[in-house]
Amino acid sequence: MTKTYKAEIGCADCAAKMEDAIAKLDGVEKIRVNFMTQKVKLTADDARFDSIVDEAERIARRIEPEFALAR
């Protein structure tokens, strides 16, 4: 499954760190965190998609506490 979310991302460096960390999650096939468009595009295992999104959001908040996905 692939979904694109609107997000609040503070800087390009943070976006790159988020992308690297989220890509390591089990079940993530592809992740793109784009600072310029303020969007996150995630492709992950259909059966666990919601839990992967939750974990990805937790990871992103450790990097940037103000991070938020518009679901």
Short mmCIF file of N, CA, C and O in Angstrom, two decimals:
data_model
loop_
_atom_site.label_atom_id
_atom_site.label_comp_id
_atom_site.label_asym_id
_atom_site.label_seq_id
_atom_site.Cartn_x
_atom_site.Cartn_y
_atom_site.Cartn_z
N MET A 1 0.85 -1.16 0.00
CA MET A 1 0.00 0.00 0.00
C MET A 1 0.90 1.24 0.00
O MET A 1 1.94 1.25 0.65
N THR A 2 0.48 2.24 -0.71
CA THR A 2 1.20 3.51 -0.75
C THR A 2 0.24 4.64 -0.39
O THR A 2 -0.86 4.70 -0.92
N LYS A 3 0.67 5.50 0.51
CA LYS A 3 -0.12 6.68 0.89
C LYS A 3 0.81 7.87 1.00
O LYS A 3 1.98 7.73 1.36
N THR A 4 0.25 9.04 0.71
CA THR A 4 0.97 10.29 0.85
C THR A 4 0.28 11.13 1.92
O THR A 4 -0.95 11.25 1.91
N TYR A 5 1.08 11.66 2.83
CA TYR A 5 0.55 12.46 3.94
C TYR A 5 1.15 13.85 3.89
O TYR A 5 2.31 14.03 3.57
N LYS A 6 0.36 14.84 4.25
CA LYS A 6 0.84 16.20 4.48
C LYS A 6 1.54 16.16 5.84
O LYS A 6 1.07 15.48 6.76
N ALA A 7 2.66 16.86 5.97
CA ALA A 7 3.40 16.84 7.21
C ALA A 7 4.04 18.19 7.49
O ALA A 7 4.24 18.98 6.56
N GLU A 8 4.36 18.43 8.74
CA GLU A 8 5.10 19.62 9.12
C GLU A 8 6.53 19.20 9.38
O GLU A 8 6.81 18.51 10.35
N ILE A 9 7.43 19.61 8.48
CA ILE A 9 8.84 19.22 8.56
C ILE A 9 9.65 20.51 8.63
O ILE A 9 9.56 21.36 7.75
N GLY A 10 10.46 20.66 9.68
CA GLY A 10 11.16 21.90 9.93
C GLY A 10 12.37 22.20 9.07
O GLY A 10 12.67 23.35 8.81
N CYS A 11 13.09 21.17 8.63
CA CYS A 11 14.29 21.43 7.83
C CYS A 11 14.63 20.22 6.95
O CYS A 11 14.19 19.10 7.21
N ALA A 12 15.41 20.47 5.92
CA ALA A 12 15.78 19.41 4.97
C ALA A 12 16.66 18.36 5.63
O ALA A 12 16.55 17.17 5.33
N ASP A 13 17.53 18.76 6.54
CA ASP A 13 18.40 17.81 7.24
C ASP A 13 17.57 16.85 8.08
O ASP A 13 17.82 15.64 8.10
N CYS A 14 16.57 17.38 8.77
CA CYS A 14 15.68 16.54 9.57
C CYS A 14 14.91 15.57 8.67
O CYS A 14 14.73 14.40 9.02
N ALA A 15 14.46 16.03 7.53
CA ALA A 15 13.74 15.18 6.59
C ALA A 15 14.61 14.01 6.15
O ALA A 15 14.14 12.86 6.10
N ALA A 16 15.88 14.27 5.87
CA ALA A 16 16.80 13.21 5.45
C ALA A 16 17.03 12.20 6.57
O ALA A 16 17.04 10.99 6.33
N LYS A 17 17.18 12.70 7.80
CA LYS A 17 17.36 11.80 8.96
C LYS A 17 16.13 10.93 9.17
O LYS A 17 16.23 9.73 9.45
N MET A 18 14.94 11.54 9.04
CA MET A 18 13.69 10.79 9.19
C MET A 18 13.60 9.69 8.14
O MET A 18 13.26 8.54 8.44
N GLU A 19 13.88 10.06 6.91
CA GLU A 19 13.80 9.11 5.79
C GLU A 19 14.72 7.92 6.03
O GLU A 19 14.31 6.77 5.86
N ASP A 20 15.95 8.17 6.46
CA ASP A 20 16.91 7.10 6.72
C ASP A 20 16.44 6.18 7.84
O ASP A 20 16.52 4.95 7.73
N ALA A 21 15.94 6.77 8.92
CA ALA A 21 15.51 5.97 10.08
C ALA A 21 14.25 5.16 9.76
O ALA A 21 14.16 3.98 10.12
N ILE A 22 13.29 5.76 9.10
CA ILE A 22 12.03 5.08 8.79
C ILE A 22 12.26 3.96 7.78
O ILE A 22 11.62 2.91 7.85
N ALA A 23 13.19 4.15 6.86
CA ALA A 23 13.48 3.13 5.85
C ALA A 23 13.96 1.82 6.48
O ALA A 23 13.80 0.75 5.88
N LYS A 24 14.50 1.89 7.68
CA LYS A 24 15.01 0.70 8.37
C LYS A 24 13.91 -0.12 9.05
O LYS A 24 14.16 -1.24 9.49
N LEU A 25 12.71 0.42 9.14
CA LEU A 25 11.60 -0.30 9.77
C LEU A 25 11.24 -1.54 8.96
O LEU A 25 11.17 -1.48 7.72
N ASP A 26 10.97 -2.62 9.65
CA ASP A 26 10.52 -3.85 9.00
C ASP A 26 9.16 -3.61 8.35
O ASP A 26 8.25 -3.08 9.01
N GLY A 27 9.02 -3.93 7.09
CA GLY A 27 7.76 -3.76 6.38
C GLY A 27 7.71 -2.53 5.49
O GLY A 27 6.82 -2.39 4.66
N VAL A 28 8.68 -1.62 5.66
CA VAL A 28 8.74 -0.42 4.81
C VAL A 28 9.42 -0.79 3.50
O VAL A 28 10.55 -1.28 3.49
N GLU A 29 8.72 -0.56 2.41
CA GLU A 29 9.29 -0.83 1.09
C GLU A 29 9.97 0.42 0.52
O GLU A 29 11.01 0.33 -0.11
N LYS A 30 9.34 1.58 0.74
CA LYS A 30 9.86 2.83 0.21
C LYS A 30 9.34 3.99 1.05
O LYS A 30 8.18 3.98 1.46
N ILE A 31 10.21 4.97 1.30
CA ILE A 31 9.81 6.14 2.06
C ILE A 31 10.43 7.38 1.42
O ILE A 31 11.58 7.35 1.01
N ARG A 32 9.65 8.44 1.33
CA ARG A 32 10.16 9.72 0.81
C ARG A 32 9.62 10.81 1.72
O ARG A 32 8.40 10.98 1.86
N VAL A 33 10.53 11.53 2.38
CA VAL A 33 10.16 12.65 3.23
C VAL A 33 10.68 13.90 2.52
O VAL A 33 11.87 14.09 2.37
N ASN A 34 9.75 14.74 2.06
CA ASN A 34 10.13 15.89 1.24
C ASN A 34 9.87 17.19 2.00
O ASN A 34 8.73 17.57 2.24
N PHE A 35 10.96 17.87 2.36
CA PHE A 35 10.87 19.13 3.08
C PHE A 35 10.21 20.22 2.24
O PHE A 35 9.38 20.98 2.73
N MET A 36 10.56 20.28 0.96
CA MET A 36 10.05 21.35 0.09
C MET A 36 8.53 21.30 -0.09
O MET A 36 7.87 22.32 -0.07
N THR A 37 7.99 20.10 -0.26
CA THR A 37 6.54 19.97 -0.47
C THR A 37 5.79 19.70 0.84
O THR A 37 4.56 19.69 0.84
N GLN A 38 6.55 19.45 1.93
CA GLN A 38 5.96 19.13 3.23
C GLN A 38 5.07 17.89 3.13
O GLN A 38 3.95 17.86 3.65
N LYS A 39 5.59 16.85 2.45
CA LYS A 39 4.84 15.61 2.29
C LYS A 39 5.70 14.40 2.61
O LYS A 39 6.92 14.42 2.43
N VAL A 40 5.02 13.34 3.06
CA VAL A 40 5.66 12.06 3.33
C VAL A 40 4.92 11.02 2.48
O VAL A 40 3.69 10.90 2.59
N LYS A 41 5.67 10.29 1.67
CA LYS A 41 5.08 9.23 0.85
C LYS A 41 5.66 7.91 1.33
O LYS A 41 6.87 7.71 1.31
N LEU A 42 4.77 7.01 1.76
CA LEU A 42 5.17 5.75 2.35
C LEU A 42 4.56 4.58 1.60
O LEU A 42 3.36 4.56 1.34
N THR A 43 5.40 3.62 1.26
CA THR A 43 4.95 2.36 0.69
C THR A 43 5.38 1.27 1.67
O THR A 43 6.57 1.17 2.00
N ALA A 44 4.41 0.51 2.17
CA ALA A 44 4.70 -0.49 3.19
C ALA A 44 3.73 -1.66 3.09
O ALA A 44 2.74 -1.61 2.36
N ASP A 45 4.03 -2.69 3.87
CA ASP A 45 3.23 -3.90 3.96
C ASP A 45 1.77 -3.57 4.29
O ASP A 45 1.50 -2.89 5.28
N ASP A 46 0.84 -4.02 3.44
CA ASP A 46 -0.58 -3.72 3.61
C ASP A 46 -1.13 -4.17 4.97
O ASP A 46 -1.87 -3.43 5.62
N ALA A 47 -0.76 -5.36 5.39
CA ALA A 47 -1.33 -5.94 6.60
C ALA A 47 -0.95 -5.16 7.86
O ALA A 47 -1.70 -5.14 8.83
N ARG A 48 0.21 -4.51 7.84
CA ARG A 48 0.69 -3.80 9.02
C ARG A 48 0.82 -2.29 8.78
O ARG A 48 1.48 -1.59 9.55
N PHE A 49 0.18 -1.79 7.76
CA PHE A 49 0.40 -0.40 7.34
C PHE A 49 0.16 0.60 8.47
O PHE A 49 0.99 1.48 8.71
N ASP A 50 -0.96 0.50 9.16
CA ASP A 50 -1.28 1.47 10.21
C ASP A 50 -0.25 1.47 11.34
O ASP A 50 0.14 2.53 11.83
N SER A 51 0.19 0.29 11.75
CA SER A 51 1.19 0.24 12.83
C SER A 51 2.55 0.76 12.34
O SER A 51 3.28 1.38 13.12
N ILE A 52 2.87 0.56 11.07
CA ILE A 52 4.11 1.10 10.51
C ILE A 52 4.04 2.63 10.49
O ILE A 52 5.01 3.30 10.83
N VAL A 53 2.89 3.19 10.11
CA VAL A 53 2.73 4.65 10.10
C VAL A 53 2.89 5.20 11.52
O VAL A 53 3.56 6.22 11.73
N ASP A 54 2.30 4.53 12.51
CA ASP A 54 2.42 4.97 13.90
C ASP A 54 3.89 4.98 14.34
O ASP A 54 4.36 5.94 14.96
N GLU A 55 4.61 3.92 14.02
CA GLU A 55 6.03 3.82 14.40
C GLU A 55 6.86 4.85 13.65
O GLU A 55 7.76 5.47 14.22
N ALA A 56 6.56 5.07 12.38
CA ALA A 56 7.27 6.08 11.60
C ALA A 56 7.08 7.47 12.20
O ALA A 56 8.03 8.26 12.28
N GLU A 57 5.88 7.75 12.65
CA GLU A 57 5.61 9.05 13.27
C GLU A 57 6.38 9.20 14.58
O GLU A 57 6.93 10.26 14.87
N ARG A 58 6.46 8.14 15.36
CA ARG A 58 7.24 8.18 16.61
C ARG A 58 8.72 8.45 16.33
O ARG A 58 9.37 9.26 17.01
N ILE A 59 9.25 7.77 15.31
CA ILE A 59 10.66 7.98 14.92
C ILE A 59 10.88 9.42 14.50
O ILE A 59 11.84 10.06 14.91
N ALA A 60 9.99 9.94 13.68
CA ALA A 60 10.13 11.31 13.18
C ALA A 60 10.07 12.32 14.33
O ALA A 60 10.81 13.31 14.33
N ARG A 61 9.25 12.07 15.33
CA ARG A 61 9.14 12.99 16.47
C ARG A 61 10.38 12.98 17.35
O ARG A 61 10.68 13.95 18.03
N ARG A 62 11.11 11.86 17.35
CA ARG A 62 12.37 11.83 18.10
C ARG A 62 13.40 12.73 17.43
O ARG A 62 14.25 13.32 18.09
N ILE A 63 13.32 12.85 16.11
CA ILE A 63 14.23 13.69 15.35
C ILE A 63 13.79 15.15 15.42
O ILE A 63 14.61 16.05 15.57
N GLU A 64 12.50 15.36 15.28
CA GLU A 64 11.93 16.70 15.30
C GLU A 64 10.63 16.68 16.10
O GLU A 64 9.59 16.24 15.58
N PRO A 65 10.66 17.12 17.34
CA PRO A 65 9.49 17.01 18.23
C PRO A 65 8.19 17.64 17.70
O PRO A 65 7.11 17.19 18.06
N GLU A 66 8.29 18.63 16.84
CA GLU A 66 7.09 19.29 16.31
C GLU A 66 6.48 18.56 15.10
O GLU A 66 5.47 19.00 14.56
N PHE A 67 7.12 17.49 14.66
CA PHE A 67 6.65 16.77 13.48
C PHE A 67 5.21 16.27 13.68
O PHE A 67 4.86 15.78 14.74
N ALA A 68 4.40 16.38 12.64
CA ALA A 68 3.04 15.86 12.70
C ALA A 68 2.59 15.45 11.29
O ALA A 68 2.85 16.16 10.33
N LEU A 69 1.95 14.31 11.21
CA LEU A 69 1.35 13.85 9.97
C LEU A 69 -0.13 14.22 9.98
O LEU A 69 -0.80 14.04 10.98
N ALA A 70 -0.63 14.72 8.87
CA ALA A 70 -2.07 15.00 8.74
C ALA A 70 -2.71 13.74 8.17
O ALA A 70 -2.51 13.41 7.02
N ARG A 71 -3.41 13.03 9.03
CA ARG A 71 -4.02 11.76 8.59
C ARG A 71 -5.46 11.97 8.19
O ARG A 71 -6.19 12.70 8.67
#
